[in-house]
């Protein structure tokens, strides 16, 4: 019972993390609160991978809902034997937790790449990735951020929002890894196995 409640709490934690990922990703489309840059496609290319909206957002919401249903004591049995149903519930929980790792891991990687690449901004030489060749060193050298003339404060905007996305998706990965570990412990140390024996159904 305790492990089930803990699993339900972990699954429930994925929901606010996913909602915040959607919000943060949307904000990346409006640097300095302006909409004109999105309409003219003057944004860093990594925002168009929809890492926070789709993968760490909508897909993780679906994963969270499925995991919460699987943790419910009143879920429907998939076969006549209660032990058989537990096997399938455990297997499904592991599969969806693994999908959660994949979705949030995608957001984590893309957000890290976007952070290291830096913003797409207007410099004295025109619109370009001003810090693309610095291998992320610009992150610790705020004196060169003035190279980006437009949008205003776009460097800070990208650093803060991509960092938040990295943190949110990182937490999602951790939650899903804990769930996978919990399900594995049920299989290895519990009273049942996910291997279906002939004649059980």
Coordinates of C-alpha atoms in Angstrom, one line a residue:
X1 CA 0.0 0.0 0.0
X2 CA 2.8 2.4 0.9
X3 CA 4.7 1.8 -2.3
X4 CA 1.5 2.3 -4.3
X5 CA 0.8 5.7 -2.6
X6 CA 4.4 6.6 -3.2
X7 CA 4.1 5.7 -6.9
X8 CA 0.9 7.7 -7.2
X9 CA 2.7 10.8 -5.6
X10 CA 5.5 10.4 -8.1
X11 CA 3.1 10.1 -11.0
X12 CA 1.2 13.1 -9.8
X13 CA 4.4 15.1 -9.6
X14 CA 4.8 14.7 -13.4
X15 CA 1.7 16.7 -14.1
X16 CA 2.9 20.1 -12.7
X17 CA 6.3 19.5 -14.2
X18 CA 4.7 18.9 -17.6
X19 CA 2.5 22.0 -17.3
X20 CA 5.4 24.2 -16.4
X21 CA 7.4 22.8 -19.3
X22 CA 4.7 23.8 -21.7
X23 CA 4.5 27.3 -20.3
X24 CA 8.3 27.8 -20.3
X25 CA 8.6 26.5 -23.9
X26 CA 5.9 28.9 -25.0
X27 CA 7.7 31.9 -23.4
X28 CA 10.7 31.0 -25.6
X29 CA 8.7 32.1 -28.6
X30 CA 8.3 35.6 -27.3
X31 CA 11.7 37.0 -26.3
X32 CA 11.3 40.1 -24.2
X33 CA 7.5 39.6 -24.3
X34 CA 7.3 40.5 -28.1
X35 CA 5.5 38.4 -30.7
X36 CA 7.1 39.9 -33.8
X37 CA 10.2 37.7 -33.7
X38 CA 8.2 34.4 -33.8
X39 CA 6.1 35.6 -36.8
X40 CA 9.3 36.6 -38.6
X41 CA 11.1 33.4 -37.7
X42 CA 13.9 35.2 -35.8
X43 CA 14.2 32.7 -33.0
X44 CA 16.8 30.0 -32.1
X45 CA 16.1 26.9 -34.2
X46 CA 15.9 24.7 -31.1
X47 CA 12.6 26.2 -30.0
X48 CA 11.0 24.6 -33.1
X49 CA 11.7 21.1 -31.8
X50 CA 8.8 21.6 -29.4
X51 CA 10.7 19.9 -26.6
X52 CA 8.8 21.5 -23.8
X53 CA 5.4 21.8 -25.4
X54 CA 5.1 18.3 -27.0
X55 CA 7.6 15.9 -25.4
X56 CA 8.2 17.1 -21.9
X57 CA 4.7 18.6 -21.9
X58 CA 1.8 16.9 -23.6
X59 CA 3.4 13.5 -23.9
X60 CA 4.4 13.5 -20.3
X61 CA 0.9 14.5 -19.2
X62 CA -0.4 11.4 -21.0
X63 CA 2.3 9.3 -19.4
X64 CA 1.4 10.7 -15.9
X65 CA -2.3 10.0 -16.5
X66 CA -1.7 6.4 -17.5
X67 CA 0.6 5.8 -14.6
X68 CA -2.0 7.2 -12.2
X69 CA -4.6 4.9 -13.7
X70 CA -2.3 1.9 -13.3
X71 CA -1.7 2.8 -9.6
X72 CA -5.4 2.9 -8.9
X73 CA -6.7 0.1 -6.7
X74 CA -9.9 0.0 -8.7
X75 CA -8.3 -0.6 -12.1
X76 CA -9.8 -3.2 -14.3
X77 CA -8.4 -6.7 -14.4
X78 CA -6.9 -7.7 -17.7
X79 CA -7.4 -11.4 -17.0
X80 CA -9.1 -13.7 -14.6
X81 CA -6.3 -14.2 -12.1
X82 CA -5.4 -11.3 -9.8
X83 CA -1.8 -12.2 -9.9
X84 CA -1.9 -12.2 -13.7
X85 CA -3.4 -8.7 -13.6
X86 CA -0.6 -7.5 -11.3
X87 CA 2.0 -8.8 -13.8
X88 CA 0.5 -6.8 -16.7
X89 CA 0.0 -3.7 -14.6
X90 CA 3.7 -3.8 -13.5
X91 CA 4.8 -4.4 -17.1
X92 CA 2.7 -1.5 -18.4
X93 CA 3.9 0.8 -15.7
X94 CA 7.5 0.0 -16.6
X95 CA 6.9 0.6 -20.3
X96 CA 5.2 4.0 -19.7
X97 CA 7.9 5.0 -17.2
X98 CA 10.5 4.2 -19.9
X99 CA 8.6 6.2 -22.4
X100 CA 8.6 9.1 -19.9
X101 CA 12.4 8.8 -19.6
X102 CA 12.6 9.0 -23.4
X103 CA 10.3 12.0 -23.7
X104 CA 11.8 14.0 -20.9
X105 CA 15.3 13.0 -22.0
X106 CA 14.7 14.4 -25.4
X107 CA 13.7 17.7 -23.9
X108 CA 16.7 17.7 -21.7
X109 CA 19.1 17.1 -24.6
X110 CA 17.5 19.7 -26.9
X111 CA 17.3 22.3 -24.2
X112 CA 21.0 21.8 -23.4
X113 CA 21.9 22.2 -27.0
X114 CA 19.8 25.3 -27.3
X115 CA 21.5 26.7 -24.1
X116 CA 25.0 26.0 -25.4
X117 CA 24.3 27.3 -28.9
X118 CA 23.0 30.7 -27.7
X119 CA 20.3 32.9 -29.1
X120 CA 19.6 34.0 -32.7
X121 CA 20.0 37.7 -32.5
X122 CA 20.9 40.8 -34.5
X123 CA 24.5 41.9 -34.2
X124 CA 26.5 44.5 -36.1
X125 CA 26.9 41.9 -38.8
X126 CA 23.2 41.1 -39.1
X127 CA 21.1 38.3 -37.7
X128 CA 23.2 35.3 -36.6
X129 CA 24.1 33.0 -33.8
X130 CA 26.6 35.3 -32.2
X131 CA 27.9 32.8 -29.7
X132 CA 27.7 29.5 -31.7
X133 CA 31.4 29.1 -31.9
X134 CA 32.1 29.7 -28.2
X135 CA 31.2 26.2 -27.1
X136 CA 29.0 27.7 -24.3
X137 CA 31.8 29.8 -22.8
X138 CA 29.5 32.9 -23.3
X139 CA 27.4 31.6 -20.5
X140 CA 30.0 32.6 -17.9
X141 CA 31.1 35.8 -19.7
X142 CA 28.3 38.3 -19.5
X143 CA 30.5 41.1 -20.9
X144 CA 30.0 39.7 -24.5
X145 CA 26.3 39.5 -24.3
X146 CA 26.1 43.1 -25.6
X147 CA 26.9 41.7 -29.0
X148 CA 23.2 40.8 -29.3
X149 CA 21.5 44.1 -30.1
X150 CA 18.0 42.7 -30.7
X151 CA 15.8 41.3 -29.2
X152 CA 16.6 43.2 -26.0
X153 CA 17.9 40.9 -23.2
X154 CA 17.5 37.9 -25.4
X155 CA 20.6 36.2 -24.0
X156 CA 19.3 36.3 -20.4
X157 CA 15.9 35.2 -21.7
X158 CA 17.3 32.1 -23.4
X159 CA 19.6 31.2 -20.6
X160 CA 16.9 31.4 -17.9
X161 CA 14.2 29.6 -19.9
X162 CA 16.4 26.8 -21.3
X163 CA 17.9 26.3 -17.9
X164 CA 14.4 26.0 -16.4
X165 CA 13.5 23.5 -19.1
X166 CA 16.6 21.5 -18.3
X167 CA 15.7 21.4 -14.6
X168 CA 12.1 20.4 -15.3
X169 CA 12.9 17.7 -17.7
X170 CA 15.8 16.5 -15.5
X171 CA 13.3 16.1 -12.6
X172 CA 11.0 14.2 -14.9
X173 CA 13.8 11.8 -15.8
X174 CA 14.6 11.2 -12.1
X175 CA 10.9 10.5 -11.3
X176 CA 10.5 8.1 -14.1
X177 CA 13.8 6.4 -13.2
X178 CA 12.6 5.9 -9.6
X179 CA 9.4 4.4 -10.9
X180 CA 11.3 2.0 -13.2
X181 CA 13.4 1.0 -10.2
X182 CA 10.3 0.5 -8.0
X183 CA 8.7 -1.7 -10.6
X184 CA 11.9 -3.7 -11.0
X185 CA 12.0 -4.3 -7.3
X186 CA 8.5 -5.6 -7.4
X187 CA 9.6 -8.1 -10.1
X188 CA 12.9 -9.1 -8.5
X189 CA 11.9 -9.0 -4.8
X190 CA 8.1 -9.2 -4.9
X191 CA 5.7 -12.2 -5.0
X192 CA 5.1 -12.2 -8.7
X193 CA 6.9 -12.2 -12.0
X194 CA 6.0 -10.4 -15.3
X195 CA 6.6 -13.7 -17.1
X196 CA 3.2 -15.2 -17.9
X197 CA 3.1 -18.9 -17.2
X198 CA 1.1 -21.2 -19.4
X199 CA -2.3 -22.0 -18.0
X200 CA -2.5 -19.0 -15.6
X201 CA -4.9 -17.1 -17.8

